[in-house]
Amino acid sequence: GKGPADLGDKARLGPGTWRDRLRPGTTRYYALPLDWGRRAFVDVELGSAVASGSGRKTVASALRAALDSPVRAEVVSDGAFYAGAPSSAHLDAGAPVAFANRYAGGGLRALRFPGTYVVRVSLSPELADAYGDEPLGVVLRVAVRDEGRAGQGVTYPGDPGIFQAEGDRAASGPQGERRAAAPGGEGMRWLAVGSFAAGLALVGWLGAWRLRGRRGA
């Protein structure tokens, strides 16, 4: 897959639902701008497929997704097995982007400055043996919540360089459904279906995520 240095506008994400197709054994990177006070939630779903040969085939660690900081430090990651039915990895940044995170432990420490974060999606090469080498459908559902800017950040003197979030939008609902592509690939096509119903679906998904987290606590 393309590396972070190759990220361009065609790989840029925002709140909403994005569709792509990835071949087994490849990794793709998506830019996600996050400013001070923003917290990201990303659900990455690998769609259904028909197994080659007979019977259902299970692939362990078929899907891996991660969120990386502007300096490519990993914030959080998740994975999922695959048996032909839709399977998902879930990314919750765990906190909003804040200057105070530099004193936190684990992946939260990577959330200490704004900028272009990267959603990294990888498919296991073992999927090719079980389901063929054709690209598989992937859906990314992105929510960015504004948890307040007051006291979260600092102002950098001079040019902040990579530590600025150009094009960041906090989500009150999806901005439509889009088809993503690798930079230099087929291009990005916007499917204008950002309806009120879709907004309710994203809010419901985020609420269910929070409820699941409380039950598991």
PDB file of C-alpha atoms in Angstrom:
ATOM      1  CA  GLY A   1       0.000   0.000   0.000  1.00  0.00           C
ATOM      2  CA  LYS A   2       0.936   3.645  -0.198  1.00  0.00           C
ATOM      3  CA  GLY A   3       2.939   5.106   2.669  1.00  0.00           C
ATOM      4  CA  PRO A   4       2.009   8.168   4.760  1.00  0.00           C
ATOM      5  CA  ALA A   5       4.235  10.390   2.609  1.00  0.00           C
ATOM      6  CA  ASP A   6       1.992   9.605  -0.361  1.00  0.00           C
ATOM      7  CA  LEU A   7      -1.199  10.789   1.313  1.00  0.00           C
ATOM      8  CA  GLY A   8      -3.117  13.302  -0.776  1.00  0.00           C
ATOM      9  CA  ASP A   9      -6.588  14.792  -0.907  1.00  0.00           C
ATOM     10  CA  LYS A  10      -7.957  11.631  -2.508  1.00  0.00           C
ATOM     11  CA  ALA A  11      -7.169   9.679   0.679  1.00  0.00           C
ATOM     12  CA  ARG A  12      -8.549  12.272   3.098  1.00  0.00           C
ATOM     13  CA  LEU A  13     -11.377  11.249   5.424  1.00  0.00           C
ATOM     14  CA  GLY A  14     -13.963  13.224   7.367  1.00  0.00           C
ATOM     15  CA  PRO A  15     -17.079  12.378   9.375  1.00  0.00           C
ATOM     16  CA  GLY A  16     -19.347   9.982   7.514  1.00  0.00           C
ATOM     17  CA  THR A  17     -19.242   6.645   5.709  1.00  0.00           C
ATOM     18  CA  TRP A  18     -16.501   5.790   3.219  1.00  0.00           C
ATOM     19  CA  ARG A  19     -16.202   2.776   0.920  1.00  0.00           C
ATOM     20  CA  ASP A  20     -13.083   1.282  -0.599  1.00  0.00           C
ATOM     21  CA  ARG A  21     -11.785  -2.016  -2.002  1.00  0.00           C
ATOM     22  CA  LEU A  22      -8.528  -3.609  -0.841  1.00  0.00           C
ATOM     23  CA  ARG A  23      -6.654  -6.649  -2.067  1.00  0.00           C
ATOM     24  CA  PRO A  24      -5.523  -9.285   0.449  1.00  0.00           C
ATOM     25  CA  GLY A  25      -1.986  -8.630   1.677  1.00  0.00           C
ATOM     26  CA  THR A  26      -2.167  -4.856   1.209  1.00  0.00           C
ATOM     27  CA  THR A  27      -2.250  -1.871   3.551  1.00  0.00           C
ATOM     28  CA  ARG A  28      -3.946   1.423   2.819  1.00  0.00           C
ATOM     29  CA  TYR A  29      -3.601   4.757   4.640  1.00  0.00           C
ATOM     30  CA  TYR A  30      -6.268   7.439   5.086  1.00  0.00           C
ATOM     31  CA  ALA A  31      -5.683  10.979   6.368  1.00  0.00           C
ATOM     32  CA  LEU A  32      -7.939  12.149   9.213  1.00  0.00           C
ATOM     33  CA  PRO A  33      -7.345  15.764  10.379  1.00  0.00           C
ATOM     34  CA  LEU A  34      -7.910  16.250  14.135  1.00  0.00           C
ATOM     35  CA  ASP A  35      -7.703  19.621  15.887  1.00  0.00           C
ATOM     36  CA  TRP A  36      -7.478  20.388  19.606  1.00  0.00           C
ATOM     37  CA  GLY A  37     -10.417  18.915  21.527  1.00  0.00           C
ATOM     38  CA  ARG A  38     -11.399  16.429  18.807  1.00  0.00           C
ATOM     39  CA  ARG A  39     -11.917  12.740  19.558  1.00  0.00           C
ATOM     40  CA  ALA A  40     -12.064  10.197  16.735  1.00  0.00           C
ATOM     41  CA  PHE A  41     -14.116   7.022  16.443  1.00  0.00           C
ATOM     42  CA  VAL A  42     -13.567   4.786  13.406  1.00  0.00           C
ATOM     43  CA  ASP A  43     -15.343   1.528  12.594  1.00  0.00           C
ATOM     44  CA  VAL A  44     -13.668  -0.493   9.801  1.00  0.00           C
ATOM     45  CA  GLU A  45     -15.802  -3.269   8.307  1.00  0.00           C
ATOM     46  CA  LEU A  46     -14.636  -5.984   5.919  1.00  0.00           C
ATOM     47  CA  GLY A  47     -17.618  -6.957   3.774  1.00  0.00           C
ATOM     48  CA  SER A  48     -18.961 -10.394   2.886  1.00  0.00           C
ATOM     49  CA  ALA A  49     -17.258 -12.680   0.375  1.00  0.00           C
ATOM     50  CA  VAL A  50     -17.694 -16.176  -1.057  1.00  0.00           C
ATOM     51  CA  ALA A  51     -14.967 -18.662  -0.168  1.00  0.00           C
ATOM     52  CA  SER A  52     -13.048 -20.329  -2.966  1.00  0.00           C
ATOM     53  CA  GLY A  53     -13.683 -24.070  -3.031  1.00  0.00           C
ATOM     54  CA  SER A  54     -16.245 -25.558  -0.663  1.00  0.00           C
ATOM     55  CA  GLY A  55     -17.309 -24.575   2.835  1.00  0.00           C
ATOM     56  CA  ARG A  56     -16.721 -21.504   4.992  1.00  0.00           C
ATOM     57  CA  LYS A  57     -13.117 -20.632   5.756  1.00  0.00           C
ATOM     58  CA  THR A  58     -11.960 -18.707   8.812  1.00  0.00           C
ATOM     59  CA  VAL A  59      -8.910 -16.448   8.643  1.00  0.00           C
ATOM     60  CA  ALA A  60      -7.484 -15.310  11.977  1.00  0.00           C
ATOM     61  CA  SER A  61      -6.207 -11.716  12.110  1.00  0.00           C
ATOM     62  CA  ALA A  62      -7.721 -11.094   8.676  1.00  0.00           C
ATOM     63  CA  LEU A  63      -8.316  -7.393   9.299  1.00  0.00           C
ATOM     64  CA  ARG A  64      -6.154  -4.957  11.229  1.00  0.00           C
ATOM     65  CA  ALA A  65      -6.876  -1.271  11.701  1.00  0.00           C
ATOM     66  CA  ALA A  66      -4.933   1.393  13.586  1.00  0.00           C
ATOM     67  CA  LEU A  67      -4.933   5.130  14.241  1.00  0.00           C
ATOM     68  CA  ASP A  68      -1.521   6.829  14.074  1.00  0.00           C
ATOM     69  CA  SER A  69      -0.526  10.336  15.197  1.00  0.00           C
ATOM     70  CA  PRO A  70       0.933  13.036  12.890  1.00  0.00           C
ATOM     71  CA  VAL A  71       4.416  11.712  13.800  1.00  0.00           C
ATOM     72  CA  ARG A  72       3.196   8.156  13.104  1.00  0.00           C
ATOM     73  CA  ALA A  73       3.071   6.978  16.714  1.00  0.00           C
ATOM     74  CA  GLU A  74       0.283   4.443  17.179  1.00  0.00           C
ATOM     75  CA  VAL A  75      -2.668   5.694  19.225  1.00  0.00           C
ATOM     76  CA  VAL A  76      -4.876   2.592  19.151  1.00  0.00           C
ATOM     77  CA  SER A  77      -5.332  -0.547  17.061  1.00  0.00           C
ATOM     78  CA  ASP A  78      -7.788  -3.406  16.699  1.00  0.00           C
ATOM     79  CA  GLY A  79      -8.186  -6.527  14.597  1.00  0.00           C
ATOM     80  CA  ALA A  80     -10.803  -9.056  13.551  1.00  0.00           C
ATOM     81  CA  PHE A  81     -11.045 -12.589  12.204  1.00  0.00           C
ATOM     82  CA  TYR A  82     -12.998 -13.290   9.028  1.00  0.00           C
ATOM     83  CA  ALA A  83     -15.241 -16.162   7.950  1.00  0.00           C
ATOM     84  CA  GLY A  84     -16.963 -14.698   4.912  1.00  0.00           C
ATOM     85  CA  ALA A  85     -19.533 -12.616   6.792  1.00  0.00           C
ATOM     86  CA  PRO A  86     -18.987  -8.905   7.564  1.00  0.00           C
ATOM     87  CA  SER A  87     -16.421  -8.427  10.343  1.00  0.00           C
ATOM     88  CA  SER A  88     -15.305  -5.184  11.997  1.00  0.00           C
ATOM     89  CA  ALA A  89     -12.413  -3.565  13.844  1.00  0.00           C
ATOM     90  CA  HIS A  90     -13.233  -0.674  16.168  1.00  0.00           C
ATOM     91  CA  LEU A  91     -10.992   2.323  16.893  1.00  0.00           C
ATOM     92  CA  ASP A  92     -11.728   4.726  19.757  1.00  0.00           C
ATOM     93  CA  ALA A  93      -8.982   7.297  20.283  1.00  0.00           C
ATOM     94  CA  GLY A  94      -9.815   7.151  23.999  1.00  0.00           C
ATOM     95  CA  ALA A  95      -9.522  10.905  24.552  1.00  0.00           C
ATOM     96  CA  PRO A  96      -9.631  14.171  22.609  1.00  0.00           C
ATOM     97  CA  VAL A  97      -6.474  15.743  21.229  1.00  0.00           C
ATOM     98  CA  ALA A  98      -5.021  17.762  24.136  1.00  0.00           C
ATOM     99  CA  PHE A  99      -1.683  19.229  25.225  1.00  0.00           C
ATOM    100  CA  ALA A 100      -2.039  17.491  28.604  1.00  0.00           C
ATOM    101  CA  ASN A 101      -1.893  14.082  26.916  1.00  0.00           C
ATOM    102  CA  ARG A 102       1.901  14.391  26.786  1.00  0.00           C
ATOM    103  CA  TYR A 103       1.788  13.309  30.434  1.00  0.00           C
ATOM    104  CA  ALA A 104      -0.492  10.318  29.733  1.00  0.00           C
ATOM    105  CA  GLY A 105       0.591   6.731  29.315  1.00  0.00           C
ATOM    106  CA  GLY A 106       0.204   4.306  26.435  1.00  0.00           C
ATOM    107  CA  GLY A 107      -1.325   5.409  23.164  1.00  0.00           C
ATOM    108  CA  LEU A 108      -2.985   8.462  24.731  1.00  0.00           C
ATOM    109  CA  ARG A 109       0.409  10.163  24.815  1.00  0.00           C
ATOM    110  CA  ALA A 110       0.334  10.223  20.997  1.00  0.00           C
ATOM    111  CA  LEU A 111      -2.757  12.474  21.145  1.00  0.00           C
ATOM    112  CA  ARG A 112      -0.731  15.444  22.379  1.00  0.00           C
ATOM    113  CA  PHE A 113      -0.843  17.626  19.261  1.00  0.00           C
ATOM    114  CA  PRO A 114      -3.231  18.432  16.395  1.00  0.00           C
ATOM    115  CA  GLY A 115      -2.549  17.547  12.793  1.00  0.00           C
ATOM    116  CA  THR A 116      -3.187  14.871  10.200  1.00  0.00           C
ATOM    117  CA  TYR A 117      -3.760  11.565  11.944  1.00  0.00           C
ATOM    118  CA  VAL A 118      -3.689   8.400   9.833  1.00  0.00           C
ATOM    119  CA  VAL A 119      -6.150   5.508   9.742  1.00  0.00           C
ATOM    120  CA  ARG A 120      -4.210   2.415   8.687  1.00  0.00           C
ATOM    121  CA  VAL A 121      -6.105  -0.602   7.293  1.00  0.00           C
ATOM    122  CA  SER A 122      -4.418  -3.936   6.467  1.00  0.00           C
ATOM    123  CA  LEU A 123      -5.789  -7.197   5.050  1.00  0.00           C
ATOM    124  CA  SER A 124      -3.987 -10.481   5.699  1.00  0.00           C
ATOM    125  CA  PRO A 125      -2.431 -12.224   2.667  1.00  0.00           C
ATOM    126  CA  GLU A 126      -4.094 -15.432   3.923  1.00  0.00           C
ATOM    127  CA  LEU A 127      -7.404 -14.036   2.690  1.00  0.00           C
ATOM    128  CA  ALA A 128      -6.243 -14.692  -0.880  1.00  0.00           C
ATOM    129  CA  ASP A 129      -5.974 -18.439  -0.250  1.00  0.00           C
ATOM    130  CA  ALA A 130      -9.445 -18.604   1.259  1.00  0.00           C
ATOM    131  CA  TYR A 131     -11.380 -16.040  -0.783  1.00  0.00           C
ATOM    132  CA  GLY A 132      -9.303 -15.305  -3.870  1.00  0.00           C
ATOM    133  CA  ASP A 133      -7.050 -12.394  -4.794  1.00  0.00           C
ATOM    134  CA  GLU A 134      -9.771 -10.013  -5.944  1.00  0.00           C
ATOM    135  CA  PRO A 135     -10.255  -6.775  -3.941  1.00  0.00           C
ATOM    136  CA  LEU A 136     -12.651  -7.031  -0.992  1.00  0.00           C
ATOM    137  CA  GLY A 137     -15.081  -4.341   0.057  1.00  0.00           C
ATOM    138  CA  VAL A 138     -14.153  -2.231   3.083  1.00  0.00           C
ATOM    139  CA  VAL A 139     -16.396   0.332   4.801  1.00  0.00           C
ATOM    140  CA  LEU A 140     -15.011   3.021   7.127  1.00  0.00           C
ATOM    141  CA  ARG A 141     -17.497   4.784   9.407  1.00  0.00           C
ATOM    142  CA  VAL A 142     -15.914   7.884  10.891  1.00  0.00           C
ATOM    143  CA  ALA A 143     -17.167  10.078  13.730  1.00  0.00           C
ATOM    144  CA  VAL A 144     -15.258  13.066  15.114  1.00  0.00           C
ATOM    145  CA  ARG A 145     -16.641  14.517  18.331  1.00  0.00           C
ATOM    146  CA  ASP A 146     -15.801  17.977  19.652  1.00  0.00           C
ATOM    147  CA  GLU A 147     -15.174  17.545  23.384  1.00  0.00           C
ATOM    148  CA  GLY A 148     -14.259  21.175  23.944  1.00  0.00           C
ATOM    149  CA  ARG A 149     -11.308  23.330  22.946  1.00  0.00           C
ATOM    150  CA  ALA A 150     -10.917  25.351  26.165  1.00  0.00           C
ATOM    151  CA  GLY A 151      -7.746  24.317  27.946  1.00  0.00           C
ATOM    152  CA  GLN A 152      -7.034  21.524  25.464  1.00  0.00           C
ATOM    153  CA  GLY A 153      -4.309  23.071  23.341  1.00  0.00           C
ATOM    154  CA  VAL A 154      -1.542  25.601  22.964  1.00  0.00           C
ATOM    155  CA  THR A 155      -0.549  28.100  20.280  1.00  0.00           C
ATOM    156  CA  TYR A 156       2.726  27.304  18.550  1.00  0.00           C
ATOM    157  CA  PRO A 157       4.975  30.270  17.663  1.00  0.00           C
ATOM    158  CA  GLY A 158       5.661  30.608  13.956  1.00  0.00           C
ATOM    159  CA  ASP A 159       4.627  28.019  11.409  1.00  0.00           C
ATOM    160  CA  PRO A 160       3.161  24.958  13.191  1.00  0.00           C
ATOM    161  CA  GLY A 161       4.166  22.732  10.275  1.00  0.00           C
ATOM    162  CA  ILE A 162       2.552  19.299  10.515  1.00  0.00           C
ATOM    163  CA  PHE A 163       0.936  20.201  13.841  1.00  0.00           C
ATOM    164  CA  GLN A 164      -2.155  21.793  12.335  1.00  0.00           C
ATOM    165  CA  ALA A 165      -5.413  20.162  11.319  1.00  0.00           C
ATOM    166  CA  GLU A 166      -6.392  21.457   7.914  1.00  0.00           C
ATOM    167  CA  GLY A 167      -9.955  20.608   6.939  1.00  0.00           C
ATOM    168  CA  ASP A 168     -10.943  19.200  10.353  1.00  0.00           C
ATOM    169  CA  ARG A 169     -14.691  18.971  10.895  1.00  0.00           C
ATOM    170  CA  ALA A 170     -16.320  17.743  14.081  1.00  0.00           C
ATOM    171  CA  ALA A 171     -19.339  15.572  13.383  1.00  0.00           C
ATOM    172  CA  SER A 172     -22.943  16.415  14.099  1.00  0.00           C
ATOM    173  CA  GLY A 173     -23.804  13.796  11.467  1.00  0.00           C
ATOM    174  CA  PRO A 174     -22.255  12.247   8.367  1.00  0.00           C
ATOM    175  CA  GLN A 175     -21.289  14.468   5.476  1.00  0.00           C
ATOM    176  CA  GLY A 176     -22.557  11.942   2.949  1.00  0.00           C
ATOM    177  CA  GLU A 177     -21.325   8.578   1.756  1.00  0.00           C
ATOM    178  CA  ARG A 178     -18.148   8.582  -0.264  1.00  0.00           C
ATOM    179  CA  ARG A 179     -16.059   6.101  -2.176  1.00  0.00           C
ATOM    180  CA  ALA A 180     -12.377   6.296  -1.231  1.00  0.00           C
ATOM    181  CA  ALA A 181      -9.450   5.255  -3.361  1.00  0.00           C
ATOM    182  CA  ALA A 182      -5.704   5.067  -3.012  1.00  0.00           C
ATOM    183  CA  PRO A 183      -3.847   8.219  -4.077  1.00  0.00           C
ATOM    184  CA  GLY A 184      -3.207   7.760  -7.771  1.00  0.00           C
ATOM    185  CA  GLY A 185      -5.916   5.079  -7.933  1.00  0.00           C
ATOM    186  CA  GLU A 186      -9.395   5.285  -9.373  1.00  0.00           C
ATOM    187  CA  GLY A 187     -10.148   8.593  -7.682  1.00  0.00           C
ATOM    188  CA  MET A 188     -12.766   9.508  -5.119  1.00  0.00           C
ATOM    189  CA  ARG A 189     -16.445   9.615  -5.929  1.00  0.00           C
ATOM    190  CA  TRP A 190     -18.972  11.309  -3.658  1.00  0.00           C
ATOM    191  CA  LEU A 191     -22.306   9.562  -3.282  1.00  0.00           C
ATOM    192  CA  ALA A 192     -24.688  12.264  -2.108  1.00  0.00           C
ATOM    193  CA  VAL A 193     -26.773  10.361   0.392  1.00  0.00           C
ATOM    194  CA  GLY A 194     -26.057  12.412   3.523  1.00  0.00           C
ATOM    195  CA  SER A 195     -29.655  12.288   4.692  1.00  0.00           C
ATOM    196  CA  PHE A 196     -31.243  12.899   8.056  1.00  0.00           C
ATOM    197  CA  ALA A 197     -31.738   9.143   8.438  1.00  0.00           C
ATOM    198  CA  ALA A 198     -28.031   8.561   7.884  1.00  0.00           C
ATOM    199  CA  GLY A 199     -27.293  11.128  10.574  1.00  0.00           C
ATOM    200  CA  LEU A 200     -29.502   9.267  13.025  1.00  0.00           C
ATOM    201  CA  ALA A 201     -27.746   6.012  12.103  1.00  0.00           C
ATOM    202  CA  LEU A 202     -24.309   7.471  12.921  1.00  0.00           C
ATOM    203  CA  VAL A 203     -25.530   8.926  16.234  1.00  0.00           C
ATOM    204  CA  GLY A 204     -27.082   5.558  17.116  1.00  0.00           C
ATOM    205  CA  TRP A 205     -23.862   3.753  16.215  1.00  0.00           C
ATOM    206  CA  LEU A 206     -21.816   6.076  18.423  1.00  0.00           C
ATOM    207  CA  GLY A 207     -24.295   5.655  21.298  1.00  0.00           C
ATOM    208  CA  ALA A 208     -24.173   1.863  21.009  1.00  0.00           C
ATOM    209  CA  TRP A 209     -20.350   2.023  21.066  1.00  0.00           C
ATOM    210  CA  ARG A 210     -20.381   4.021  24.298  1.00  0.00           C
ATOM    211  CA  LEU A 211     -22.935   1.654  25.882  1.00  0.00           C
ATOM    212  CA  ARG A 212     -20.814  -1.368  24.967  1.00  0.00           C
ATOM    213  CA  GLY A 213     -17.792   0.297  26.549  1.00  0.00           C
ATOM    214  CA  ARG A 214     -19.710   0.895  29.808  1.00  0.00           C
ATOM    215  CA  ARG A 215     -20.876  -2.711  29.959  1.00  0.00           C
ATOM    216  CA  GLY A 216     -17.326  -3.940  29.437  1.00  0.00           C
ATOM    217  CA  ALA A 217     -15.929  -1.613  32.111  1.00  0.00           C
TER     218      ALA A 217
END
